PDB file of C-alpha atoms and ligand atoms in Angstrom:
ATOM      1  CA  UNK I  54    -194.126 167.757  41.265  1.00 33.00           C
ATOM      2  CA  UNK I  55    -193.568 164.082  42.805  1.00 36.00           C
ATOM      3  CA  UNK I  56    -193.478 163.091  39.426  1.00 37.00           C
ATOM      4  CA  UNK I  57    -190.783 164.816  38.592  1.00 36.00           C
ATOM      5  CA  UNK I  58    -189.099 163.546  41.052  1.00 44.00           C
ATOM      6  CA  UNK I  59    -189.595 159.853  39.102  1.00 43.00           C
ATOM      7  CA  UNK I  60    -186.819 160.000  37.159  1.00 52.00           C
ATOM      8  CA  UNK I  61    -183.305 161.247  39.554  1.00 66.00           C
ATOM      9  CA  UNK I  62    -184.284 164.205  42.170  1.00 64.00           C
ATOM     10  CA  UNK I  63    -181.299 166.748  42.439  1.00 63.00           C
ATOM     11  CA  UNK I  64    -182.648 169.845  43.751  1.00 65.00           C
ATOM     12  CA  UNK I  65    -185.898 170.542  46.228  1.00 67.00           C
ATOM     13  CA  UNK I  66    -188.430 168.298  44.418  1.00 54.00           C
ATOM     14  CA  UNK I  67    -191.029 166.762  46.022  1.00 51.00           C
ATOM     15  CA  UNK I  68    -192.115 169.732  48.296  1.00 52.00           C
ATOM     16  CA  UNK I  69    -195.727 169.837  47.103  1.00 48.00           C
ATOM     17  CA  UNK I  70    -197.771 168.814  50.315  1.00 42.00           C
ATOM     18  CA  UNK I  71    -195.024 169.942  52.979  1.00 48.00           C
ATOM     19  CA  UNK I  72    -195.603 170.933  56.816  1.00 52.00           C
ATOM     20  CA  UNK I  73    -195.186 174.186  54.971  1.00 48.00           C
ATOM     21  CA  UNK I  74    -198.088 172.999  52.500  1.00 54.00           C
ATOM     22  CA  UNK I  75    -200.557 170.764  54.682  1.00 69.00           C
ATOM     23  CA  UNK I  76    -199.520 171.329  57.909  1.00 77.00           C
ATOM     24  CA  UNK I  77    -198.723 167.208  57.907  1.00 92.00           C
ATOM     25  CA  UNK I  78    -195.224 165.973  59.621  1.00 96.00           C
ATOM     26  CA  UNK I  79    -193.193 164.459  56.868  1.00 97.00           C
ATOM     27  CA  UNK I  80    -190.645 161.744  58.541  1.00 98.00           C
ATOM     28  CA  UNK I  81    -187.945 159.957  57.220  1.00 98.00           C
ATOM     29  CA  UNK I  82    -187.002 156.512  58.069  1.00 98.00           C
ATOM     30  CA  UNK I  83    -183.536 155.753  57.244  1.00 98.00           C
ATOM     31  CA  UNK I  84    -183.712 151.076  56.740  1.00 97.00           C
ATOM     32  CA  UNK I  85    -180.739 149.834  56.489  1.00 96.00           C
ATOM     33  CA  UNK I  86    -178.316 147.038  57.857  1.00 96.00           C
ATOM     34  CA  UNK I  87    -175.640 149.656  59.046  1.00 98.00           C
ATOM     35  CA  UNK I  88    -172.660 147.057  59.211  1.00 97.00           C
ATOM     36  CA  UNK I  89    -171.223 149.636  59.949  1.00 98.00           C
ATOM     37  CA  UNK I  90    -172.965 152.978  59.441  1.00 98.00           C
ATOM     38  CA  UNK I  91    -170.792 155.868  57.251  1.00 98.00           C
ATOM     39  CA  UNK I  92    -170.354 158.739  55.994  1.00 98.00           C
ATOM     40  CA  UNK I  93    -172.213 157.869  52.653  1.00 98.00           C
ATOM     41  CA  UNK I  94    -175.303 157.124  54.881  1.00 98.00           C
ATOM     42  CA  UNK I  95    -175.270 160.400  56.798  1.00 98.00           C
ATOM     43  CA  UNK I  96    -175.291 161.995  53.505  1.00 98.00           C
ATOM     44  CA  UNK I  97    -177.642 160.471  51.734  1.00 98.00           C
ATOM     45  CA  UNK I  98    -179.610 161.251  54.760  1.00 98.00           C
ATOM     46  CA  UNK I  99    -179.196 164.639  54.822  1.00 98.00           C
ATOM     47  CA  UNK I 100    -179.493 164.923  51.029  1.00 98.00           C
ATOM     48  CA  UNK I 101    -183.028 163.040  51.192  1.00 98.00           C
ATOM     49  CA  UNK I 102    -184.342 165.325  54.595  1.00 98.00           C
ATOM     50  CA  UNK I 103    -183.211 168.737  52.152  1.00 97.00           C
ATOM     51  CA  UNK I 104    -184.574 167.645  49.111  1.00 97.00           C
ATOM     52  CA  UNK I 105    -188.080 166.335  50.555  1.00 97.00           C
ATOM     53  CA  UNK I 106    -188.560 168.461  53.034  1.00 97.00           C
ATOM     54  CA  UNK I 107    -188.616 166.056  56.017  1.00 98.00           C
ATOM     55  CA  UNK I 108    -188.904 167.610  59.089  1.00 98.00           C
ATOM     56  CA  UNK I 109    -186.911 164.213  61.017  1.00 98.00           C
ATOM     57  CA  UNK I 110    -184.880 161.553  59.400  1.00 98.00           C
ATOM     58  CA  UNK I 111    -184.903 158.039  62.339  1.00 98.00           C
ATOM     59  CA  UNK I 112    -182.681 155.669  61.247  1.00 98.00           C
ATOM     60  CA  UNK I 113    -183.858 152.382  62.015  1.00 98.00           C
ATOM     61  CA  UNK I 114    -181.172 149.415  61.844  1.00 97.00           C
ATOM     62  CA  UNK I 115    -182.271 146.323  60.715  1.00 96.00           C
ATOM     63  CA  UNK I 116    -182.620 143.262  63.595  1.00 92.00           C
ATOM     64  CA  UNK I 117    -181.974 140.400  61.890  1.00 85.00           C
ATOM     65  CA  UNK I 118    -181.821 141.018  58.061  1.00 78.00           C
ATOM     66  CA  UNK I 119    -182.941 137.495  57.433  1.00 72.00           C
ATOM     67  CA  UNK I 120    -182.347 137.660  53.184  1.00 68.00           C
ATOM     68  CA  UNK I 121    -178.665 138.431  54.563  1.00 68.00           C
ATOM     69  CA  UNK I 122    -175.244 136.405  55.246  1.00 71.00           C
ATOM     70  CA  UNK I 123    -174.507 136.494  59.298  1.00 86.00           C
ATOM     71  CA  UNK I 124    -174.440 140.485  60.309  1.00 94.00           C
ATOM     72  CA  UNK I 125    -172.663 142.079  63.000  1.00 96.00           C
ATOM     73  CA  UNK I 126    -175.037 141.805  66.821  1.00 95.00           C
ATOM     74  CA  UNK I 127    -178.006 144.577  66.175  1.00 95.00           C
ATOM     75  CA  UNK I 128    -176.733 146.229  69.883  1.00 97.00           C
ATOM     76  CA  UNK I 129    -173.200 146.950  67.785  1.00 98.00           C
ATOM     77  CA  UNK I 130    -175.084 148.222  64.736  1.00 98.00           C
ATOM     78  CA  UNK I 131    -177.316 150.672  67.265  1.00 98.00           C
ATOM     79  CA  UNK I 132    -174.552 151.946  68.958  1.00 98.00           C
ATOM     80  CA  UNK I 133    -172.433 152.890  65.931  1.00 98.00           C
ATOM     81  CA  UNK I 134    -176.107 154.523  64.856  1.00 98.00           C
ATOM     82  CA  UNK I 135    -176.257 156.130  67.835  1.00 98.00           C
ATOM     83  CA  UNK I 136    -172.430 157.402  67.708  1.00 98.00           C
ATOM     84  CA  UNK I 137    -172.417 158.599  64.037  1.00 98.00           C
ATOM     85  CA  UNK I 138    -176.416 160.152  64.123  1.00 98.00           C
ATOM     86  CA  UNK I 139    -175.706 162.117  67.485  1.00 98.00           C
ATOM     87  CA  UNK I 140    -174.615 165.484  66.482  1.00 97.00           C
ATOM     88  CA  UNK I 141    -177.672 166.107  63.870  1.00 98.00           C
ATOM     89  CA  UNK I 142    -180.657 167.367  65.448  1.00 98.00           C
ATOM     90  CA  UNK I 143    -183.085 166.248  62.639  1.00 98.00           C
ATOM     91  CA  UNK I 144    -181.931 162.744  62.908  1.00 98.00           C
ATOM     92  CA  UNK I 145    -182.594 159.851  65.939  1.00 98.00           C
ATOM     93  CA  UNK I 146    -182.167 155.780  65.599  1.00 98.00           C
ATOM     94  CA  UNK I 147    -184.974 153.883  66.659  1.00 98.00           C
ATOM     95  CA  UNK I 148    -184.770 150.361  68.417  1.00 97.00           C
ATOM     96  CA  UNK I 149    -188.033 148.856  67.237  1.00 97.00           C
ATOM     97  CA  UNK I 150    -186.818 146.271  64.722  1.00 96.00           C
ATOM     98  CA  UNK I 151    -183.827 145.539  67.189  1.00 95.00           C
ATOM     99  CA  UNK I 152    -186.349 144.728  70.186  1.00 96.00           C
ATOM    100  CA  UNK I 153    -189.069 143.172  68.965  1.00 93.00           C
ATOM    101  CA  UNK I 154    -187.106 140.146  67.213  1.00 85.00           C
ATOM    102  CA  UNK I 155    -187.664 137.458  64.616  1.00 86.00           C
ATOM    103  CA  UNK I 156    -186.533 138.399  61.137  1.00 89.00           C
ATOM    104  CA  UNK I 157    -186.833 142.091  59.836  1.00 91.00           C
ATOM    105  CA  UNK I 158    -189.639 142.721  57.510  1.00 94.00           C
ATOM    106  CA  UNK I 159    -190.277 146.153  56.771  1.00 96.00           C
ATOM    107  CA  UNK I 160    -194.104 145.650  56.742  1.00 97.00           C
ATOM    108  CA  UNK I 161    -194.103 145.500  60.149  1.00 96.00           C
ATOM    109  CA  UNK I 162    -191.946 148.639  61.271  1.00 97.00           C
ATOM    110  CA  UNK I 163    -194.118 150.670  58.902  1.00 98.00           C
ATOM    111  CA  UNK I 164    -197.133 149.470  60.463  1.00 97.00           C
ATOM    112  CA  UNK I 165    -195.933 150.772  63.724  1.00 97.00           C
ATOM    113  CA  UNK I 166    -194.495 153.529  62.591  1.00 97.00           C
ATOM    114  CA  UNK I 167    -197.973 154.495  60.621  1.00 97.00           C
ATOM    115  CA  UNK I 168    -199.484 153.639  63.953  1.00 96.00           C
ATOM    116  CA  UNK I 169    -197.325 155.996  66.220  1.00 95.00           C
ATOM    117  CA  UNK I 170    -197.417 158.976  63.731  1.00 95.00           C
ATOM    118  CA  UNK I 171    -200.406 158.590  62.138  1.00 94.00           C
ATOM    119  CA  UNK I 172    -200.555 162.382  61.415  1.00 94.00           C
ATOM    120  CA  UNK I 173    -197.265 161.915  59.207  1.00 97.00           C
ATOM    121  CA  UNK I 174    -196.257 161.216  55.874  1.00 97.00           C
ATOM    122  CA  UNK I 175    -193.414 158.260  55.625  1.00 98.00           C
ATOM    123  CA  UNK I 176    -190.508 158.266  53.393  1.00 98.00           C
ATOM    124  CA  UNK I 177    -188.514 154.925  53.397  1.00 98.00           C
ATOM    125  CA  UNK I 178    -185.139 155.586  52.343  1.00 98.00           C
ATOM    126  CA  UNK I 179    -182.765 152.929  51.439  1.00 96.00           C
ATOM    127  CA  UNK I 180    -180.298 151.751  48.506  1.00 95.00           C
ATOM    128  CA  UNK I 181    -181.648 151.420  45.465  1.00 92.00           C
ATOM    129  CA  UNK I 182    -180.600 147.609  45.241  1.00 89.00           C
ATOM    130  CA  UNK I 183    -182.160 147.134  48.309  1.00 90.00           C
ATOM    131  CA  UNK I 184    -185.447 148.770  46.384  1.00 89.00           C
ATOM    132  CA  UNK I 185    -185.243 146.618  43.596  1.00 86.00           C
ATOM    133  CA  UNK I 186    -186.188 143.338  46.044  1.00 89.00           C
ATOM    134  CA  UNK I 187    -189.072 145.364  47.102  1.00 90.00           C
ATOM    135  CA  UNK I 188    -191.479 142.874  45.376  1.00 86.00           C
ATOM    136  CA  UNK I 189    -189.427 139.861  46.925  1.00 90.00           C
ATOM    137  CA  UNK I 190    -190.519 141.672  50.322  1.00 92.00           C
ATOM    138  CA  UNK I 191    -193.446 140.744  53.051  1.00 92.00           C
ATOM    139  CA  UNK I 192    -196.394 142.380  52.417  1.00 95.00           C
ATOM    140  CA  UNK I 193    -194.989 144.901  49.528  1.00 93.00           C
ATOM    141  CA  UNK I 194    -198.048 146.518  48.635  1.00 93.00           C
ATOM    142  CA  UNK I 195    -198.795 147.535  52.014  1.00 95.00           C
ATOM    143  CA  UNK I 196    -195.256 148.289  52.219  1.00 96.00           C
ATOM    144  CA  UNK I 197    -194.846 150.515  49.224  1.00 95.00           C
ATOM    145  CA  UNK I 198    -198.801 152.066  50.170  1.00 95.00           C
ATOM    146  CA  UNK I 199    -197.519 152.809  53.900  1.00 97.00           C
ATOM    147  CA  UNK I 200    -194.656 154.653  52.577  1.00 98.00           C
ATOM    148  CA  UNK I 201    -193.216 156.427  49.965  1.00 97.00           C
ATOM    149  CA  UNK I 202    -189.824 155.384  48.771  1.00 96.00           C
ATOM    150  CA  UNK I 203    -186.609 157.283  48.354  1.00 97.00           C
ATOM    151  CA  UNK I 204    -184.039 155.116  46.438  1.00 95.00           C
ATOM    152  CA  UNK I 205    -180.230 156.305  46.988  1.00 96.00           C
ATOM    153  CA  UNK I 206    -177.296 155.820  44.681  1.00 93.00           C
ATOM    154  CA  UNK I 207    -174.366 156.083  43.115  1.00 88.00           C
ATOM    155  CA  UNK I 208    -174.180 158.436  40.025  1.00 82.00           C
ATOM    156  CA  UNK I 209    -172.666 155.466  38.235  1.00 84.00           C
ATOM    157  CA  UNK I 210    -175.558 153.247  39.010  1.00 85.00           C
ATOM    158  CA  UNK I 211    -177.378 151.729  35.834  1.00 84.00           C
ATOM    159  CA  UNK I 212    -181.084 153.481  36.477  1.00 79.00           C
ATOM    160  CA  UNK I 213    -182.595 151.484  33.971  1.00 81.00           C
ATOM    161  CA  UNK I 214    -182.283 148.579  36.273  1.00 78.00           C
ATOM    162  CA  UNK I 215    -184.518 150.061  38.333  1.00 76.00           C
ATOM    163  CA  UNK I 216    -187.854 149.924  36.195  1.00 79.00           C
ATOM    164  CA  UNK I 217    -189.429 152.626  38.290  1.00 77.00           C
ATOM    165  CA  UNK I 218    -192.768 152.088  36.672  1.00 77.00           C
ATOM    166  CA  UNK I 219    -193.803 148.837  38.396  1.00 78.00           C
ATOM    167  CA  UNK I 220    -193.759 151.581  41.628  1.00 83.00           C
ATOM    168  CA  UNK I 221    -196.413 153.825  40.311  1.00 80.00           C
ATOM    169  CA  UNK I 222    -195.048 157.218  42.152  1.00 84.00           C
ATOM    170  CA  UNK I 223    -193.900 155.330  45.248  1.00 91.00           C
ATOM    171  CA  UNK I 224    -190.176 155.400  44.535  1.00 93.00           C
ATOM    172  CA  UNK I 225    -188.146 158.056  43.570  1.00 94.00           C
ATOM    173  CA  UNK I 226    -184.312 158.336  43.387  1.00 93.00           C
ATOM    174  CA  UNK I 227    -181.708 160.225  44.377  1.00 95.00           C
ATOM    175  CA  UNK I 228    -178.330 160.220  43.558  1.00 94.00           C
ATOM    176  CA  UNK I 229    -175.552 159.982  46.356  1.00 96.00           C
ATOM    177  CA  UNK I 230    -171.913 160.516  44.898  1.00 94.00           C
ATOM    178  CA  UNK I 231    -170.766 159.871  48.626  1.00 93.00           C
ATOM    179  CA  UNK I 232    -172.362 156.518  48.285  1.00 93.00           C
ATOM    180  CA  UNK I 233    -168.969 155.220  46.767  1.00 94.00           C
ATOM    181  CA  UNK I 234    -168.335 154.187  50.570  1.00 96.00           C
ATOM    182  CA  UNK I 235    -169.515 150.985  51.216  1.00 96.00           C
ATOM    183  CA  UNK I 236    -170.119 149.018  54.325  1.00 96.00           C
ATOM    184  CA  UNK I 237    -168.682 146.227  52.489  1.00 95.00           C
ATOM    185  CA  UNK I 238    -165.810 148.205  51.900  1.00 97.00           C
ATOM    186  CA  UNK I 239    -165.078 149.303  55.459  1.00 98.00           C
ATOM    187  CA  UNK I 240    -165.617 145.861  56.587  1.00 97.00           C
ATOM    188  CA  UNK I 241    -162.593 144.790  54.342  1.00 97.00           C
ATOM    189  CA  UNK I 242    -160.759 147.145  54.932  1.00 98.00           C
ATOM    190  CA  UNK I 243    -160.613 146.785  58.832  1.00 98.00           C
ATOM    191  CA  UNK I 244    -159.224 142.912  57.800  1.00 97.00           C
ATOM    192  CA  UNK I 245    -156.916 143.988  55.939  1.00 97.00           C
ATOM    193  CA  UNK I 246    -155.983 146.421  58.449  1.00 97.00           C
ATOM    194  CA  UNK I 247    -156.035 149.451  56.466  1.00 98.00           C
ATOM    195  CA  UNK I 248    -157.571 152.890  57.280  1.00 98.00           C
ATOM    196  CA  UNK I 249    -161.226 153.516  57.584  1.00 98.00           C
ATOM    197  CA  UNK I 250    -160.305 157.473  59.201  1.00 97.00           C
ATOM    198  CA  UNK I 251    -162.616 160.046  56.873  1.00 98.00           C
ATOM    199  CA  UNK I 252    -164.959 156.711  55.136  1.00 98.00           C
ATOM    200  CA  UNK I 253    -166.544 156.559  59.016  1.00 98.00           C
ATOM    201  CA  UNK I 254    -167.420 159.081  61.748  1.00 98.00           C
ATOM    202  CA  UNK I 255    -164.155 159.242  64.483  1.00 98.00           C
ATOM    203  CA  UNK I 256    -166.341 158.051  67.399  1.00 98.00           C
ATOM    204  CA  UNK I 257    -167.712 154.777  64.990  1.00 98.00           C
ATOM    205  CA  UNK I 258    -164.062 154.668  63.865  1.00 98.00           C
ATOM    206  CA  UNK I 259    -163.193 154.408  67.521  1.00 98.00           C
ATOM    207  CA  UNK I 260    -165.869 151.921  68.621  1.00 98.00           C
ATOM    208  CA  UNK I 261    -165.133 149.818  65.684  1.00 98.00           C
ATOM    209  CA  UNK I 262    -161.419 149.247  67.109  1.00 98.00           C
ATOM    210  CA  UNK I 263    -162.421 149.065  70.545  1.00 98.00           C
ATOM    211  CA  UNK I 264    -164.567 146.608  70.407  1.00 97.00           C
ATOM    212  CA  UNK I 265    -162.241 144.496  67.820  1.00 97.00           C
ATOM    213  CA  UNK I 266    -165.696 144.749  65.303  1.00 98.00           C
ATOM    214  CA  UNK I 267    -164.936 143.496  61.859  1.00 97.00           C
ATOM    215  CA  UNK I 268    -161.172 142.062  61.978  1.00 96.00           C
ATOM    216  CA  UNK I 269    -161.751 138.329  61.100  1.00 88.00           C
ATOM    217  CA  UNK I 270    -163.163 136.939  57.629  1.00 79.00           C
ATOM    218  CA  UNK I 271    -166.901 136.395  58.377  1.00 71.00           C
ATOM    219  CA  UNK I 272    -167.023 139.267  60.648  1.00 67.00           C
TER     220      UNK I 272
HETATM  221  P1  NAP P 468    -178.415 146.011  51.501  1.00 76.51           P
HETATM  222  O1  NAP P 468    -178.572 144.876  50.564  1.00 76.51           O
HETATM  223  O2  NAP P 468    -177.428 145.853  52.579  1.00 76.51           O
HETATM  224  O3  NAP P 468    -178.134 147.345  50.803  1.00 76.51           O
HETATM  225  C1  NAP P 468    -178.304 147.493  49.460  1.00 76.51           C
HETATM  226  C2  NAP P 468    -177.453 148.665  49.022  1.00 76.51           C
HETATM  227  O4  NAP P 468    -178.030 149.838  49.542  1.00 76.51           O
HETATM  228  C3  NAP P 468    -176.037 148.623  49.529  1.00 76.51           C
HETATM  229  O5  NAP P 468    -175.229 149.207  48.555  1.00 76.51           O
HETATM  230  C4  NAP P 468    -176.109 149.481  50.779  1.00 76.51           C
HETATM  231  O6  NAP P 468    -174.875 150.120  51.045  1.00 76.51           O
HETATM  232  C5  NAP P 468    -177.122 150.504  50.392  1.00 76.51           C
HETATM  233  N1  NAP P 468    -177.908 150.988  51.521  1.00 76.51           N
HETATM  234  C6  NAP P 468    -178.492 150.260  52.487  1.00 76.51           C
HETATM  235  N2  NAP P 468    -179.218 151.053  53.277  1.00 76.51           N
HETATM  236  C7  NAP P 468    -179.060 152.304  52.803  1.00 76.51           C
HETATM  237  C8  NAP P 468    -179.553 153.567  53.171  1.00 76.51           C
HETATM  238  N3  NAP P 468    -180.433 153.694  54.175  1.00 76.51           N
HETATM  239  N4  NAP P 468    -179.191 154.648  52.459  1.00 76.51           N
HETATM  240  C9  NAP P 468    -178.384 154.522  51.409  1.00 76.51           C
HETATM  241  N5  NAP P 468    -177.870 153.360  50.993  1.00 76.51           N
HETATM  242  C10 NAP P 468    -178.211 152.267  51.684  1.00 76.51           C
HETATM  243  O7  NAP P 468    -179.838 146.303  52.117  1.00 76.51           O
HETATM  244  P2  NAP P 468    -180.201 146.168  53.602  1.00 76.51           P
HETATM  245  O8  NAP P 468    -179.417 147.136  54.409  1.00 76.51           O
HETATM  246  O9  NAP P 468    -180.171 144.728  54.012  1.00 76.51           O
HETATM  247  O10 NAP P 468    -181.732 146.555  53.605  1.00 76.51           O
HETATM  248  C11 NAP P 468    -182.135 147.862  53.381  1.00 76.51           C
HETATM  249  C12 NAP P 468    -183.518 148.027  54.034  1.00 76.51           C
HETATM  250  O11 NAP P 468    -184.464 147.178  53.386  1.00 76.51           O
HETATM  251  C13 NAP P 468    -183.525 147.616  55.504  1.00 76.51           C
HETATM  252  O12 NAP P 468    -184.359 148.483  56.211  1.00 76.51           O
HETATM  253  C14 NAP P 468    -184.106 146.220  55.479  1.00 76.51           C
HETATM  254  O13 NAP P 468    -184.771 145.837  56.669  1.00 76.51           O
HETATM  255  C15 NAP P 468    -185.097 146.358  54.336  1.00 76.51           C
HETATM  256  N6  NAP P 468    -185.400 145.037  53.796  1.00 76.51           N
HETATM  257  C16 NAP P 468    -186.618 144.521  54.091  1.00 76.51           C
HETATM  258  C17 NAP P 468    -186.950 143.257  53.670  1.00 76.51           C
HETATM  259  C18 NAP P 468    -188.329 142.717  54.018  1.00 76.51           C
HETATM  260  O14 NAP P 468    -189.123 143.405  54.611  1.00 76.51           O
HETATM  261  N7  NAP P 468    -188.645 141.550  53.690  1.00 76.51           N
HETATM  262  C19 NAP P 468    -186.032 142.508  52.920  1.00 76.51           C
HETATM  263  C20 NAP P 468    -184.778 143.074  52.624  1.00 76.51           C
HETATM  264  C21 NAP P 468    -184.460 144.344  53.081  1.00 76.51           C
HETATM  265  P3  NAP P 468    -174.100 149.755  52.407  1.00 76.51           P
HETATM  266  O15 NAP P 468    -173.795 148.286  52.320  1.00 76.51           O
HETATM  267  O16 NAP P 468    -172.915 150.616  52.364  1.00 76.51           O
HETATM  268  O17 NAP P 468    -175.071 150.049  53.507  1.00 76.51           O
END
């Protein structure tokens, strides 16, 4: 069945060794920057909890993204987690790349996150760009043996690029139409000073202009 699941997952693949199968936890960990979290994120999240049967989805934004241009402060990016995850009971945001520092490699949360649910079964899910750097990573085969990967994307995206058999069965993908938003996007848009009502949650919305997040070039 996780083979299947290889090429683009679009229904409930991947079940085969579920709580309802082995009795074992299957958790989700949602990596990403989140500068700013959206709507495309809280779907893909859902999407990837449905179609793999997770039984939690923690999203876990990324300290100090150190392959990255300068990012918004991590307690900004956490709070807007917090804001826009709240209302789901299956999701939570975890702090632990936030507090313990340094640069972000993966390798490391997984390894505490393999430590503290060692009865689980991890799912990494991320963009599929950000899966392509996998082998530019810390660590990656302990990354990609630690976890297994869910790639999200756009249905537009060029899967060929992906060249999902350097993975083994470690990645699979899933297509996110609501994926069109873009933190990038939202982060221009707030310059330019044009809506980002409906791309965002209202309470990230809000916290985005209160705190005057995202209105200079750089920011
Ligand atoms: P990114 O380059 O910002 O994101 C790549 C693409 O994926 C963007 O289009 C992004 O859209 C999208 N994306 C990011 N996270 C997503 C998610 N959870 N679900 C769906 N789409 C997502 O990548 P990044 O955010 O810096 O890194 C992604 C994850 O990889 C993080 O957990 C990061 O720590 C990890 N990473 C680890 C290493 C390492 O260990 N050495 C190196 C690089 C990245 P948006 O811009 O709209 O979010």
């Amino acid at each position: 069945m996780w083979d299947e699941c290889n090429s683009v997952c679009s229904s409930r693949n991947g079940l085969e060794g579920t709580t309802e199968g082995n009795g074992r936890r299957r958790l989700g960990i949602m990596g990403g920057t989140f500068d700013p979290v959206h709507i495309g994120h809280l779907v893909c999240a859902e999407e990837a909890r449905w179609q793999f049967g997770l039984d939690e989805v923690v999203f876990v934004p990324a300290g100090q993204p150190w392959q990255k241009r300068q990012v918004t402060p991590a307690e900004d990016r956490y709070l807007l987690t917090v804001l826009a995850t709240a209302s789901n009971p299956h999701f939570s945001v975890s702090r632990l790349e936030i507090d313990r520092g340094g640069p972000t490699y993966t390798a490391e949360t997984l390894r505490a996150l393999r430590e503290f649910h060692s009865a689980a079964d991890l799912f990494f899910i991320t963009g599929a760009d950000a899966v392509l750097e996998i082998l530019t990573w810390k660590d990656p085969d302990a990354v990609l043996q630690t976890a297994r990967f869910i790639a999200a994307t756009r249905p537009e995206f060029d899967l060929g690029k992906l060249d999902l058999g350097r993975f083994g069965d470690r990645v699979s993908v899933i297509q996110i139409p609501a994926l069109a938003i873009s933190s990038t996007d939202i982060r221009r848009r707030v310059r330019e000073g044009r809506p980002i009502h409906y791309l965002v949650p209202p309470e990230v919305a809000s916290y985005i202009e209160e705190r005057h997040l995202y209105e200079h070039p750089g920011d």
